[in-house]
Coordinates of C-alpha atoms in Angstrom, one line a residue:
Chain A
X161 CA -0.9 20.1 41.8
X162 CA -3.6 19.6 44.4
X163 CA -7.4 20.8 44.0
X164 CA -7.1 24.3 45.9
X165 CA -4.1 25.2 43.6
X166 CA -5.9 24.3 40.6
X167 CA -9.0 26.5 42.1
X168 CA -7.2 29.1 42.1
X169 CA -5.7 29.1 38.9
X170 CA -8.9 28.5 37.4
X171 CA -10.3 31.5 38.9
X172 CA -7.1 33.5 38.5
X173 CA -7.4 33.1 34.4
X174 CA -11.4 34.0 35.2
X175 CA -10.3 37.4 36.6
X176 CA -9.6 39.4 39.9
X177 CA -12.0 42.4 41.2
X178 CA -10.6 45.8 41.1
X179 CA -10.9 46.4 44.4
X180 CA -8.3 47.8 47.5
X181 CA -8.1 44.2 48.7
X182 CA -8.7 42.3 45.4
X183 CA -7.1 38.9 46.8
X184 CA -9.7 39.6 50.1
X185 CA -12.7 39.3 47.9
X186 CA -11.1 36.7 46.0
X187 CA -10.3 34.2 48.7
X188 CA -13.7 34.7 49.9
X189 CA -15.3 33.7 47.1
X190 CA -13.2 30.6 46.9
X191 CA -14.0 30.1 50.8
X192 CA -10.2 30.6 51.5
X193 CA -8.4 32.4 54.3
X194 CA -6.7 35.2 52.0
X195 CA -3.3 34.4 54.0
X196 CA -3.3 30.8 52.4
X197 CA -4.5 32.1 48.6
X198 CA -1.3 34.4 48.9
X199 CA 1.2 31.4 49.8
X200 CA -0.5 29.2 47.6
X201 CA -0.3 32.0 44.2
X202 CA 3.6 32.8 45.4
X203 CA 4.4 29.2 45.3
X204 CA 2.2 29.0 42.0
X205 CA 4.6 31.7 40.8
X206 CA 7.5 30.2 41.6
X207 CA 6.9 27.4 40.2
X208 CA 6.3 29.2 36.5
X209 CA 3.1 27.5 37.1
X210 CA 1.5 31.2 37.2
X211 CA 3.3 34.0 34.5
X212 CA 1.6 37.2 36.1
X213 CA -0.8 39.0 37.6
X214 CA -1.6 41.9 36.0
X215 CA -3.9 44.1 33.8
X216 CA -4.4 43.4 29.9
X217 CA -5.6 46.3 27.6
X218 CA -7.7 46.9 24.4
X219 CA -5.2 48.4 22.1
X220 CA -7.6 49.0 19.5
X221 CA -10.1 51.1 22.3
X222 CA -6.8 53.2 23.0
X223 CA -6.4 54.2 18.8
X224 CA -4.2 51.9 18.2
X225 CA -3.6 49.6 15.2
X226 CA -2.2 46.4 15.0
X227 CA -1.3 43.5 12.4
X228 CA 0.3 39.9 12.2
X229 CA 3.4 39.5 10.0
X230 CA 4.6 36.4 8.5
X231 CA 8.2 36.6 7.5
X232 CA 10.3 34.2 5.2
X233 CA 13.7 34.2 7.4
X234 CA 16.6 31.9 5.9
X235 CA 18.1 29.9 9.0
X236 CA 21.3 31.6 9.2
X237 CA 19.6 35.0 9.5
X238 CA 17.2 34.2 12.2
X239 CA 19.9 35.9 15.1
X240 CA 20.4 39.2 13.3
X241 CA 16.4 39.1 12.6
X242 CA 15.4 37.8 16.9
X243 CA 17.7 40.9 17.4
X244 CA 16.4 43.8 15.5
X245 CA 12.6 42.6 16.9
X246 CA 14.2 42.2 20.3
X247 CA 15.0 45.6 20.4
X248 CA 11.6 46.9 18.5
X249 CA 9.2 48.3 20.8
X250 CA 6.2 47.9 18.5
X251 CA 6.3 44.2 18.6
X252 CA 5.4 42.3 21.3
X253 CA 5.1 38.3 20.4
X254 CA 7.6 36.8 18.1
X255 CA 7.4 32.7 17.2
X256 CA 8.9 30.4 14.9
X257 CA 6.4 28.5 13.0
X258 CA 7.2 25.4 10.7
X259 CA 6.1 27.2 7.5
X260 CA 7.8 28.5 4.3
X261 CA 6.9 32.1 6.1
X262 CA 9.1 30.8 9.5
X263 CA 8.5 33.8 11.8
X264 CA 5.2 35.4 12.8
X265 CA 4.9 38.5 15.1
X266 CA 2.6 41.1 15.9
X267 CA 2.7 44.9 15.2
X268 CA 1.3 47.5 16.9
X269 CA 1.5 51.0 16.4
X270 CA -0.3 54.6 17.1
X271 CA -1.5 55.2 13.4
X272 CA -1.9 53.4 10.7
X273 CA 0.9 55.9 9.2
X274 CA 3.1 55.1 11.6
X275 CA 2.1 51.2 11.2
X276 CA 3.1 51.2 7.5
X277 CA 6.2 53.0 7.5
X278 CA 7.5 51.0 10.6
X279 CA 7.3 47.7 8.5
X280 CA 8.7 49.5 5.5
X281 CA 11.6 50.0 7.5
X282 CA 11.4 46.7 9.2
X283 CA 11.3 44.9 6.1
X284 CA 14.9 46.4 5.7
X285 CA 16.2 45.7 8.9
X286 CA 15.1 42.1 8.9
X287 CA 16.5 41.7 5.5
X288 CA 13.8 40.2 4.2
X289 CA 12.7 39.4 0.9
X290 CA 9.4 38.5 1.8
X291 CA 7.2 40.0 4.4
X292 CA 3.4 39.8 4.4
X293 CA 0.8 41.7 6.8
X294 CA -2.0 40.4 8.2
X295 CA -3.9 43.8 9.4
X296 CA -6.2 42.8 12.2
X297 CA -10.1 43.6 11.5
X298 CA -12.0 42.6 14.1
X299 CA -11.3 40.4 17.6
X300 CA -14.0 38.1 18.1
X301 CA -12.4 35.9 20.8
X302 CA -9.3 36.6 23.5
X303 CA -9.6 34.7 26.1
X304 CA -7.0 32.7 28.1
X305 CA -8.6 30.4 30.9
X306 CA -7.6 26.8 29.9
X307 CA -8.2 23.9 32.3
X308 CA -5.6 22.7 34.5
X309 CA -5.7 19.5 35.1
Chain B
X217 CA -10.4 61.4 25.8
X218 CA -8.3 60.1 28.3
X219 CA -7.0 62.3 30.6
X220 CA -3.0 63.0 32.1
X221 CA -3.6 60.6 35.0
X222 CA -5.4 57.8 33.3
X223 CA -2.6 57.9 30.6
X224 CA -0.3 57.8 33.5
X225 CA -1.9 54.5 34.9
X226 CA -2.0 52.7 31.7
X227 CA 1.3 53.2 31.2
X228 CA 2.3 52.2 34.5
X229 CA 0.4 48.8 34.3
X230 CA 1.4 48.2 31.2
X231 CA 4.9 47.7 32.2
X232 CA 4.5 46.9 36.0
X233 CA 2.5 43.4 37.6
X234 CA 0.3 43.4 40.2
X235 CA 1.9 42.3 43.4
X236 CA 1.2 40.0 45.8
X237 CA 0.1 41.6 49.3
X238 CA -3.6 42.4 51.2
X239 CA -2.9 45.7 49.5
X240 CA -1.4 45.3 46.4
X241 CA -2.7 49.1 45.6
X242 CA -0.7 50.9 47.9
X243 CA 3.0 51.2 46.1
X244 CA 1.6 52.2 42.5
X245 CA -0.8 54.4 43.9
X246 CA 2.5 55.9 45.5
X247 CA 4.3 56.1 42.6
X248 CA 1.4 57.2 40.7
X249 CA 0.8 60.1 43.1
X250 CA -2.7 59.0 44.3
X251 CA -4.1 57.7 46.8
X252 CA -5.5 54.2 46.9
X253 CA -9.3 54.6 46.7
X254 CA -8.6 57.2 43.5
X255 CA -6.0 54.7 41.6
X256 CA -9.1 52.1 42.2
X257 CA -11.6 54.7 41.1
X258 CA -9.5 55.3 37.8
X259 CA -9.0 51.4 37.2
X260 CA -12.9 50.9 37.6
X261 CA -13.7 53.6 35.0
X262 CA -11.1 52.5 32.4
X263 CA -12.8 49.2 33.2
X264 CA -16.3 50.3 32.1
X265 CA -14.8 52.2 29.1
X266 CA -13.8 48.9 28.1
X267 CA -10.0 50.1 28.3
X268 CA -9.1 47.5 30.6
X269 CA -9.6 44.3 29.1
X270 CA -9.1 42.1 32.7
X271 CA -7.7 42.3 35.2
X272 CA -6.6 38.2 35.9
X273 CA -3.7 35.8 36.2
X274 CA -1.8 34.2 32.9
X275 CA -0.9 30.8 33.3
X276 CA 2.0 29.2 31.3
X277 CA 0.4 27.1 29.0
X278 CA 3.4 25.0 28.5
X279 CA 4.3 24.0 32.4
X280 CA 0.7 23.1 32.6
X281 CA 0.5 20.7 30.0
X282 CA -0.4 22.6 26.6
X283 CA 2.6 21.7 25.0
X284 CA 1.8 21.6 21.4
X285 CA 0.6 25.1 20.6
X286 CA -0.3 26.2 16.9
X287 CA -1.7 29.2 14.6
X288 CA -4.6 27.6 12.3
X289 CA -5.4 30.2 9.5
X290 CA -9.1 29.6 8.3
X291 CA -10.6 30.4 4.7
X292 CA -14.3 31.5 5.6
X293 CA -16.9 33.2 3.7
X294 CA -18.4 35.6 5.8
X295 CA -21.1 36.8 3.9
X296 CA -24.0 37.4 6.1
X297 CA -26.9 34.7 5.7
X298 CA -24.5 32.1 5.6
X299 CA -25.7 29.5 8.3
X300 CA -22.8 27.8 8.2
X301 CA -20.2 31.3 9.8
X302 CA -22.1 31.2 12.6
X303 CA -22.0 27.0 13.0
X304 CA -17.8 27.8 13.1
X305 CA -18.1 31.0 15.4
X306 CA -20.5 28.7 17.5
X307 CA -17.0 26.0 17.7
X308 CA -14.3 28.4 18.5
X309 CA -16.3 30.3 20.9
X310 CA -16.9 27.5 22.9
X311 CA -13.6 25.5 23.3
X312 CA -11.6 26.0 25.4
X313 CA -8.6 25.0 23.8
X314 CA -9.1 28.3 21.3
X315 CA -7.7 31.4 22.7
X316 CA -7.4 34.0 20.2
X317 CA -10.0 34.0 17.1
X318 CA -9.7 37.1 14.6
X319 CA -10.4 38.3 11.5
X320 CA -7.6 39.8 9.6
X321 CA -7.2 41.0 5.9
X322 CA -6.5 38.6 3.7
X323 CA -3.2 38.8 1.5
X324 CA -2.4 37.2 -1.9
X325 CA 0.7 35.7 -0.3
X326 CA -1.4 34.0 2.5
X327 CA -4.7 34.0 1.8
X328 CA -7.0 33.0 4.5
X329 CA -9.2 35.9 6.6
X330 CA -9.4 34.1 10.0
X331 CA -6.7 33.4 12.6
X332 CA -7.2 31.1 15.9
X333 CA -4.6 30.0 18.0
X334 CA -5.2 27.0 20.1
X335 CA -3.4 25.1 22.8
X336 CA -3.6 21.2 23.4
X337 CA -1.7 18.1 24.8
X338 CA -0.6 17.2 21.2
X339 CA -0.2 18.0 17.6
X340 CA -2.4 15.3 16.7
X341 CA -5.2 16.7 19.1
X342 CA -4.7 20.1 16.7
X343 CA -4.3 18.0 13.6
X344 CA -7.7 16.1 14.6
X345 CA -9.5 19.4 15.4
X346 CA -8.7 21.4 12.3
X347 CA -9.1 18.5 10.2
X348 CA -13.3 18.0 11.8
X349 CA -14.3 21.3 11.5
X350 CA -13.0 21.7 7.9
X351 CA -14.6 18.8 7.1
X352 CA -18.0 19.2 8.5
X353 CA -17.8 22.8 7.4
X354 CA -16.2 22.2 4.1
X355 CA -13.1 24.8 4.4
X356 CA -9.5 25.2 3.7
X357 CA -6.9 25.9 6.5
X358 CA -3.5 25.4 7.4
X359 CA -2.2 24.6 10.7
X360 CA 1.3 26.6 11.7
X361 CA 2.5 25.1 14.5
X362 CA 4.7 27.2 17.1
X363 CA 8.4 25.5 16.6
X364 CA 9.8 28.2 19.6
X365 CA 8.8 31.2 21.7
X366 CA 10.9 34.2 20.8
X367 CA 9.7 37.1 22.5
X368 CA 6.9 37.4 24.6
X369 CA 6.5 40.6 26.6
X370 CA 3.9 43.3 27.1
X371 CA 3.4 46.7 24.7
X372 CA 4.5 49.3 26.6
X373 CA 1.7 51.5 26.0
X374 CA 3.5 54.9 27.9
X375 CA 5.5 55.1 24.3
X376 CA 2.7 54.6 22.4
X377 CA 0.0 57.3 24.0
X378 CA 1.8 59.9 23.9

């Protein structure tokens, strides 16, 4: 990856303006023609290099409620559990972890109601034995601009 | 309150990316029934409400190097006063390598009250980390490092406003 590229990642993870012409104003500030940022960013793409661009909301600003779950999933269970929280619209991130409690994922819902009796059913769906939430009190760090070197 | 539209661009960019073009604008504004200097007017004010988080580029943290990626839970005494809580939000805040840092309830079953995920080279780069500031800070943790990725997508925040 050559210095320009790595420019504009940096600044990519730093944020774009909302503007009409967002990748105008941020070629410019990179010193850029805005015809080259776009090739490079495609190719950055393409090369999974570059995940999305895109927006990224407070969930907790928009009422909603949230928690981490740790779940203790025996080996031969992990398919039927990866396909009940494929299809569950309430979680988003879902990782293996090398830990007695295996499989960690987040939660979100519209109530706190509707957060507790979602993992009550969940719990049964996942046929687990043991399930512990994590309710989410306060986010004092999310941020995603790592160096690329 | 929100209102109709700016529930109806949430959930659109919830779901949808922003594309790559001069005027990236122009199809959801379409879609969204507006027209492009009132889908930015809408994004800026659910920018200052603090709706919109950002508006930015995620990398893959794998591809570009961050291959070992873990969940360290912390066991920290908040209680204000304490000199040593804001020594350790002082850290986290300032690497790099931290991406998340929360506080969550603490459980019987797994009883630690902070979360931080980080991202480095190696395990032993985590293992060294975690291992320094426990030290110096005098604190118990354990590092859960992530074995494999199973599901990564955005909340699709249409279901969930409505």
């Amino acid at each position: 990856m050559d210095k320009k590229n790595k420019q504009i990642l940096a600044g990519l993870q730093k944020g774009l303006p909302i503007t009409i012409q967002p990748f105008q104003q941020f070629s410019d500030d990179l010193g850029l023609p805005e015809k080259e940022v776009i090739t490079r960013i495609d190719w950055l793409r393409k090369k999974a290099f570059l995940r999305r661009i895109g927006f990224s909301f407070n969930t907790h600003k928009l009422g909603l409620v949230s928690t981490l779950v740790a779940c203790k999933i025996p080996k031969n269970n992990i398919n039927h559990a990866q396909k009940v929280i494929m299809g569950c619209a309430n979680i988003t991130h879902n990782y293996l972890r090398k830990h007695r409690l295996n499989m960690w994922f987040t939660f979100t819902a519209s109530s706190p109601k509707k957060l507790k009796n979602g993992l009550i059913k969940l719990k049964k769906d996942l046929k687990t034995d043991e399930m512990v939430s994590l309710p989410t009190e306060k986010i004092l760090k999310l941020r995603f601009a790592l160096n690329v070197e | 309150m929100l209102s109709k539209k700016e529930k109806e661009v949430i959930a659109y960019f919830s779901v949808n990316d922003v594309g790559l073009s001069s005027h990236p604008f122009i199809k959801p504004a379409k879609t969204l029934d507006l027209t492009e200097v009132a889908l930015i007017d809408i994004l800026t004010n659910l920018q200052k409400k603090g709706i919109i988080k950002n508006f930015s580029g995620v990398i893959d943290h794998k591809k570009t190097g961050y291959k070992a990626n873990a969940l360290i839970a912390w066991n920290i005494n908040l209680a204000s006063g304490s000199t040593k809580i804001n020594k350790i939000i002082d850290i986290f805040m300032g690497d790099n390598r931290i991406s998340h840092f929360y506080q969550r309830a603490p459980n019987i079953h797994f009883n630690y009250n902070i979360y931080t995920m980080m991202h480095a080279k190696t395990k032993k780069e985590i293992k060294d980390f975690a291992e320094k500031v426990a030290s110096e800070c005098n604190l118990n943790y354990e590092i859960l490092f992530t074995e494999k990725e199973l599901k990564k997508e955005k909340l699709r925040l249409g279901e969930m406003l409505c």
